[in-house]
């Protein structure tokens, strides 16, 4: 079974397609693509805050979700 990138998993779980996530959280689409392909060795605070905020707005605890 192929593992999904955690950022990709949380974005989809929160109900966002890449374009909508980019528009709402002001990221370039290429940035999201690179995050979800694991290009960045570390994520910036802004990247982490954006995905956490997206999850919390949908009633999802991102930390608990990733522990599963």
PDB file of N, CA and C in Angstrom:
ATOM      1  N   UNK A   1       0.843  -1.194   0.000  1.00  0.00           N
ATOM      2  CA  UNK A   1       0.000   0.000   0.000  1.00  0.00           C
ATOM      3  C   UNK A   1       0.883   1.251   0.000  1.00  0.00           C
ATOM      4  N   UNK A   2       0.600   2.181  -0.860  1.00  0.00           N
ATOM      5  CA  UNK A   2       1.373   3.406  -0.964  1.00  0.00           C
ATOM      6  C   UNK A   2       0.982   4.370   0.152  1.00  0.00           C
ATOM      7  N   UNK A   3       1.985   4.917   0.824  1.00  0.00           N
ATOM      8  CA  UNK A   3       1.721   5.886   1.879  1.00  0.00           C
ATOM      9  C   UNK A   3       1.466   7.253   1.266  1.00  0.00           C
ATOM     10  N   UNK A   4       0.547   7.983   1.855  1.00  0.00           N
ATOM     11  CA  UNK A   4       0.224   9.325   1.396  1.00  0.00           C
ATOM     12  C   UNK A   4       1.043  10.323   2.202  1.00  0.00           C
ATOM     13  N   UNK A   5       1.502  11.352   1.564  1.00  0.00           N
ATOM     14  CA  UNK A   5       2.196  12.429   2.244  1.00  0.00           C
ATOM     15  C   UNK A   5       1.266  13.002   3.312  1.00  0.00           C
ATOM     16  N   UNK A   6       1.758  13.256   4.537  1.00  0.00           N
ATOM     17  CA  UNK A   6       0.896  13.767   5.606  1.00  0.00           C
ATOM     18  C   UNK A   6       0.177  15.072   5.254  1.00  0.00           C
ATOM     19  N   UNK A   7       0.866  15.972   4.578  1.00  0.00           N
ATOM     20  CA  UNK A   7       0.244  17.242   4.204  1.00  0.00           C
ATOM     21  C   UNK A   7      -0.895  16.995   3.222  1.00  0.00           C
ATOM     22  N   UNK A   8      -0.646  16.143   2.253  1.00  0.00           N
ATOM     23  CA  UNK A   8      -1.651  15.770   1.261  1.00  0.00           C
ATOM     24  C   UNK A   8      -2.854  15.129   1.950  1.00  0.00           C
ATOM     25  N   UNK A   9      -2.579  14.226   2.857  1.00  0.00           N
ATOM     26  CA  UNK A   9      -3.649  13.532   3.585  1.00  0.00           C
ATOM     27  C   UNK A   9      -4.522  14.521   4.354  1.00  0.00           C
ATOM     28  N   UNK A  10      -3.889  15.424   5.086  1.00  0.00           N
ATOM     29  CA  UNK A  10      -4.650  16.390   5.882  1.00  0.00           C
ATOM     30  C   UNK A  10      -5.422  17.365   5.000  1.00  0.00           C
ATOM     31  N   UNK A  11      -4.814  17.801   3.920  1.00  0.00           N
ATOM     32  CA  UNK A  11      -5.505  18.718   3.006  1.00  0.00           C
ATOM     33  C   UNK A  11      -6.772  18.076   2.461  1.00  0.00           C
ATOM     34  N   UNK A  12      -6.653  16.847   2.014  1.00  0.00           N
ATOM     35  CA  UNK A  12      -7.817  16.140   1.475  1.00  0.00           C
ATOM     36  C   UNK A  12      -8.850  15.858   2.562  1.00  0.00           C
ATOM     37  N   UNK A  13      -8.387  15.480   3.738  1.00  0.00           N
ATOM     38  CA  UNK A  13      -9.295  15.193   4.851  1.00  0.00           C
ATOM     39  C   UNK A  13     -10.097  16.444   5.216  1.00  0.00           C
ATOM     40  N   UNK A  14      -9.462  17.609   5.089  1.00  0.00           N
ATOM     41  CA  UNK A  14     -10.138  18.873   5.384  1.00  0.00           C
ATOM     42  C   UNK A  14     -11.040  19.324   4.228  1.00  0.00           C
ATOM     43  N   UNK A  15     -11.024  18.583   3.124  1.00  0.00           N
ATOM     44  CA  UNK A  15     -11.937  18.863   2.024  1.00  0.00           C
ATOM     45  C   UNK A  15     -11.431  19.859   0.999  1.00  0.00           C
ATOM     46  N   UNK A  16     -10.130  20.027   0.914  1.00  0.00           N
ATOM     47  CA  UNK A  16      -9.566  20.985  -0.024  1.00  0.00           C
ATOM     48  C   UNK A  16      -8.927  20.291  -1.223  1.00  0.00           C
ATOM     49  N   UNK A  17      -9.185  20.830  -2.399  1.00  0.00           N
ATOM     50  CA  UNK A  17      -8.376  20.496  -3.568  1.00  0.00           C
ATOM     51  C   UNK A  17      -7.206  21.479  -3.535  1.00  0.00           C
ATOM     52  N   UNK A  18      -6.147  21.169  -4.255  1.00  0.00           N
ATOM     53  CA  UNK A  18      -4.962  22.020  -4.202  1.00  0.00           C
ATOM     54  C   UNK A  18      -5.262  23.476  -4.522  1.00  0.00           C
ATOM     55  N   UNK A  19      -5.998  23.732  -5.581  1.00  0.00           N
ATOM     56  CA  UNK A  19      -6.266  25.107  -6.016  1.00  0.00           C
ATOM     57  C   UNK A  19      -6.991  25.893  -4.927  1.00  0.00           C
ATOM     58  N   UNK A  20      -8.002  25.322  -4.324  1.00  0.00           N
ATOM     59  CA  UNK A  20      -8.768  26.033  -3.290  1.00  0.00           C
ATOM     60  C   UNK A  20      -7.900  26.293  -2.061  1.00  0.00           C
ATOM     61  N   UNK A  21      -7.094  25.299  -1.685  1.00  0.00           N
ATOM     62  CA  UNK A  21      -6.197  25.478  -0.541  1.00  0.00           C
ATOM     63  C   UNK A  21      -5.222  26.618  -0.827  1.00  0.00           C
ATOM     64  N   UNK A  22      -4.663  26.617  -2.025  1.00  0.00           N
ATOM     65  CA  UNK A  22      -3.720  27.672  -2.414  1.00  0.00           C
ATOM     66  C   UNK A  22      -4.375  29.049  -2.371  1.00  0.00           C
ATOM     67  N   UNK A  23      -5.563  29.146  -2.899  1.00  0.00           N
ATOM     68  CA  UNK A  23      -6.266  30.426  -2.921  1.00  0.00           C
ATOM     69  C   UNK A  23      -6.579  30.907  -1.502  1.00  0.00           C
ATOM     70  N   UNK A  24      -7.057  30.017  -0.671  1.00  0.00           N
ATOM     71  CA  UNK A  24      -7.473  30.405   0.671  1.00  0.00           C
ATOM     72  C   UNK A  24      -6.293  30.734   1.582  1.00  0.00           C
ATOM     73  N   UNK A  25      -5.198  30.005   1.425  1.00  0.00           N
ATOM     74  CA  UNK A  25      -4.052  30.200   2.326  1.00  0.00           C
ATOM     75  C   UNK A  25      -2.863  30.883   1.649  1.00  0.00           C
ATOM     76  N   UNK A  26      -3.101  31.400   0.454  1.00  0.00           N
ATOM     77  CA  UNK A  26      -2.135  32.215  -0.284  1.00  0.00           C
ATOM     78  C   UNK A  26      -0.787  31.524  -0.509  1.00  0.00           C
ATOM     79  N   UNK A  27      -0.866  30.349  -1.101  1.00  0.00           N
ATOM     80  CA  UNK A  27       0.314  29.618  -1.532  1.00  0.00           C
ATOM     81  C   UNK A  27       0.275  29.499  -3.049  1.00  0.00           C
ATOM     82  N   UNK A  28       1.439  29.444  -3.658  1.00  0.00           N
ATOM     83  CA  UNK A  28       1.507  29.123  -5.076  1.00  0.00           C
ATOM     84  C   UNK A  28       1.227  27.636  -5.220  1.00  0.00           C
ATOM     85  N   UNK A  29       0.543  27.258  -6.274  1.00  0.00           N
ATOM     86  CA  UNK A  29       0.232  25.844  -6.467  1.00  0.00           C
ATOM     87  C   UNK A  29       1.509  25.002  -6.509  1.00  0.00           C
ATOM     88  N   UNK A  30       2.560  25.527  -7.111  1.00  0.00           N
ATOM     89  CA  UNK A  30       3.819  24.786  -7.172  1.00  0.00           C
ATOM     90  C   UNK A  30       4.370  24.506  -5.773  1.00  0.00           C
ATOM     91  N   UNK A  31       4.137  25.410  -4.847  1.00  0.00           N
ATOM     92  CA  UNK A  31       4.587  25.197  -3.467  1.00  0.00           C
ATOM     93  C   UNK A  31       3.875  23.999  -2.856  1.00  0.00           C
ATOM     94  N   UNK A  32       2.579  23.919  -3.034  1.00  0.00           N
ATOM     95  CA  UNK A  32       1.816  22.785  -2.484  1.00  0.00           C
ATOM     96  C   UNK A  32       2.263  21.489  -3.139  1.00  0.00           C
ATOM     97  N   UNK A  33       2.461  21.519  -4.428  1.00  0.00           N
ATOM     98  CA  UNK A  33       2.938  20.325  -5.137  1.00  0.00           C
ATOM     99  C   UNK A  33       4.269  19.866  -4.546  1.00  0.00           C
ATOM    100  N   UNK A  34       5.167  20.807  -4.319  1.00  0.00           N
ATOM    101  CA  UNK A  34       6.485  20.463  -3.781  1.00  0.00           C
ATOM    102  C   UNK A  34       6.389  19.954  -2.340  1.00  0.00           C
ATOM    103  N   UNK A  35       5.526  20.555  -1.532  1.00  0.00           N
ATOM    104  CA  UNK A  35       5.322  20.068  -0.163  1.00  0.00           C
ATOM    105  C   UNK A  35       4.839  18.623  -0.213  1.00  0.00           C
ATOM    106  N   UNK A  36       3.833  18.372  -1.048  1.00  0.00           N
ATOM    107  CA  UNK A  36       3.203  17.057  -1.081  1.00  0.00           C
ATOM    108  C   UNK A  36       4.064  15.995  -1.756  1.00  0.00           C
ATOM    109  N   UNK A  37       5.086  16.412  -2.461  1.00  0.00           N
ATOM    110  CA  UNK A  37       6.028  15.457  -3.033  1.00  0.00           C
ATOM    111  C   UNK A  37       7.255  15.274  -2.143  1.00  0.00           C
ATOM    112  N   UNK A  38       7.267  15.965  -1.004  1.00  0.00           N
ATOM    113  CA  UNK A  38       8.351  15.806  -0.051  1.00  0.00           C
ATOM    114  C   UNK A  38       9.637  16.510  -0.450  1.00  0.00           C
ATOM    115  N   UNK A  39       9.530  17.542  -1.269  1.00  0.00           N
ATOM    116  CA  UNK A  39      10.708  18.266  -1.742  1.00  0.00           C
ATOM    117  C   UNK A  39      11.391  19.040  -0.625  1.00  0.00           C
ATOM    118  N   UNK A  40      10.605  19.589   0.297  1.00  0.00           N
ATOM    119  CA  UNK A  40      11.170  20.390   1.372  1.00  0.00           C
ATOM    120  C   UNK A  40      11.574  19.490   2.543  1.00  0.00           C
ATOM    121  N   UNK A  41      12.816  19.608   3.039  1.00  0.00           N
ATOM    122  CA  UNK A  41      13.228  18.800   4.196  1.00  0.00           C
ATOM    123  C   UNK A  41      12.484  19.214   5.463  1.00  0.00           C
ATOM    124  N   UNK A  42      12.099  20.489   5.539  1.00  0.00           N
ATOM    125  CA  UNK A  42      11.311  20.997   6.668  1.00  0.00           C
ATOM    126  C   UNK A  42      10.266  21.959   6.133  1.00  0.00           C
ATOM    127  N   UNK A  43       9.148  22.019   6.836  1.00  0.00           N
ATOM    128  CA  UNK A  43       8.104  22.963   6.458  1.00  0.00           C
ATOM    129  C   UNK A  43       8.242  24.231   7.285  1.00  0.00           C
ATOM    130  N   UNK A  44       7.923  25.343   6.677  1.00  0.00           N
ATOM    131  CA  UNK A  44       7.972  26.608   7.407  1.00  0.00           C
ATOM    132  C   UNK A  44       6.815  26.662   8.400  1.00  0.00           C
ATOM    133  N   UNK A  45       6.929  27.571   9.354  1.00  0.00           N
ATOM    134  CA  UNK A  45       5.842  27.751  10.319  1.00  0.00           C
ATOM    135  C   UNK A  45       4.547  28.105   9.605  1.00  0.00           C
ATOM    136  N   UNK A  46       4.642  28.911   8.570  1.00  0.00           N
ATOM    137  CA  UNK A  46       3.450  29.318   7.800  1.00  0.00           C
ATOM    138  C   UNK A  46       2.781  28.115   7.147  1.00  0.00           C
ATOM    139  N   UNK A  47       3.582  27.207   6.605  1.00  0.00           N
ATOM    140  CA  UNK A  47       3.032  26.000   5.972  1.00  0.00           C
ATOM    141  C   UNK A  47       2.307  25.130   6.996  1.00  0.00           C
ATOM    142  N   UNK A  48       2.913  24.984   8.152  1.00  0.00           N
ATOM    143  CA  UNK A  48       2.314  24.161   9.216  1.00  0.00           C
ATOM    144  C   UNK A  48       1.043  24.817   9.743  1.00  0.00           C
ATOM    145  N   UNK A  49       1.101  26.119   9.992  1.00  0.00           N
ATOM    146  CA  UNK A  49      -0.088  26.827  10.497  1.00  0.00           C
ATOM    147  C   UNK A  49      -1.253  26.729   9.524  1.00  0.00           C
ATOM    148  N   UNK A  50      -0.971  26.832   8.235  1.00  0.00           N
ATOM    149  CA  UNK A  50      -2.035  26.779   7.233  1.00  0.00           C
ATOM    150  C   UNK A  50      -2.764  25.445   7.261  1.00  0.00           C
ATOM    151  N   UNK A  51      -2.020  24.350   7.298  1.00  0.00           N
ATOM    152  CA  UNK A  51      -2.696  23.041   7.281  1.00  0.00           C
ATOM    153  C   UNK A  51      -3.413  22.783   8.606  1.00  0.00           C
ATOM    154  N   UNK A  52      -2.835  23.245   9.713  1.00  0.00           N
ATOM    155  CA  UNK A  52      -3.517  23.096  11.002  1.00  0.00           C
ATOM    156  C   UNK A  52      -4.818  23.892  11.013  1.00  0.00           C
ATOM    157  N   UNK A  53      -4.768  25.119  10.524  1.00  0.00           N
ATOM    158  CA  UNK A  53      -5.962  25.966  10.483  1.00  0.00           C
ATOM    159  C   UNK A  53      -7.040  25.351   9.592  1.00  0.00           C
ATOM    160  N   UNK A  54      -6.639  24.844   8.441  1.00  0.00           N
ATOM    161  CA  UNK A  54      -7.600  24.204   7.533  1.00  0.00           C
ATOM    162  C   UNK A  54      -8.282  23.025   8.219  1.00  0.00           C
ATOM    163  N   UNK A  55      -7.523  22.249   8.947  1.00  0.00           N
ATOM    164  CA  UNK A  55      -8.091  21.090   9.649  1.00  0.00           C
ATOM    165  C   UNK A  55      -9.014  21.528  10.772  1.00  0.00           C
ATOM    166  N   UNK A  56      -8.569  22.450  11.603  1.00  0.00           N
ATOM    167  CA  UNK A  56      -9.382  22.893  12.736  1.00  0.00           C
ATOM    168  C   UNK A  56     -10.692  23.516  12.284  1.00  0.00           C
ATOM    169  N   UNK A  57     -10.696  24.217  11.133  1.00  0.00           N
ATOM    170  CA  UNK A  57     -11.941  24.785  10.612  1.00  0.00           C
ATOM    171  C   UNK A  57     -12.942  23.697  10.238  1.00  0.00           C
ATOM    172  N   UNK A  58     -12.454  22.501   9.959  1.00  0.00           N
ATOM    173  CA  UNK A  58     -13.331  21.372   9.598  1.00  0.00           C
ATOM    174  C   UNK A  58     -13.556  20.427  10.779  1.00  0.00           C
ATOM    175  N   UNK A  59     -13.084  20.825  11.963  1.00  0.00           N
ATOM    176  CA  UNK A  59     -13.293  20.009  13.151  1.00  0.00           C
ATOM    177  C   UNK A  59     -12.367  18.801  13.227  1.00  0.00           C
ATOM    178  N   UNK A  60     -11.231  18.885  12.578  1.00  0.00           N
ATOM    179  CA  UNK A  60     -10.271  17.780  12.551  1.00  0.00           C
ATOM    180  C   UNK A  60      -9.056  18.176  13.380  1.00  0.00           C
ATOM    181  N   UNK A  61      -8.628  17.287  14.265  1.00  0.00           N
ATOM    182  CA  UNK A  61      -7.394  17.507  15.001  1.00  0.00           C
ATOM    183  C   UNK A  61      -6.279  16.895  14.159  1.00  0.00           C
ATOM    184  N   UNK A  62      -5.424  17.708  13.544  1.00  0.00           N
ATOM    185  CA  UNK A  62      -4.420  17.170  12.641  1.00  0.00           C
ATOM    186  C   UNK A  62      -3.433  16.221  13.316  1.00  0.00           C
ATOM    187  N   UNK A  63      -3.117  16.489  14.568  1.00  0.00           N
ATOM    188  CA  UNK A  63      -2.155  15.648  15.281  1.00  0.00           C
ATOM    189  C   UNK A  63      -2.735  14.257  15.541  1.00  0.00           C
ATOM    190  N   UNK A  64      -3.984  14.215  15.986  1.00  0.00           N
ATOM    191  CA  UNK A  64      -4.641  12.925  16.202  1.00  0.00           C
ATOM    192  C   UNK A  64      -4.826  12.170  14.898  1.00  0.00           C
ATOM    193  N   UNK A  65      -5.163  12.907  13.843  1.00  0.00           N
ATOM    194  CA  UNK A  65      -5.380  12.298  12.528  1.00  0.00           C
ATOM    195  C   UNK A  65      -4.110  11.614  12.034  1.00  0.00           C
ATOM    196  N   UNK A  66      -2.977  12.242  12.241  1.00  0.00           N
ATOM    197  CA  UNK A  66      -1.720  11.670  11.762  1.00  0.00           C
ATOM    198  C   UNK A  66      -1.242  10.503  12.625  1.00  0.00           C
ATOM    199  N   UNK A  67      -1.699  10.442  13.874  1.00  0.00           N
ATOM    200  CA  UNK A  67      -1.320   9.316  14.722  1.00  0.00           C
ATOM    201  C   UNK A  67      -1.978   8.019  14.266  1.00  0.00           C
ATOM    202  N   UNK A  68      -3.095   8.116  13.592  1.00  0.00           N
ATOM    203  CA  UNK A  68      -3.814   6.915  13.125  1.00  0.00           C
ATOM    204  C   UNK A  68      -3.021   6.214  12.127  1.00  0.00           C
TER     205      UNK A  68
END
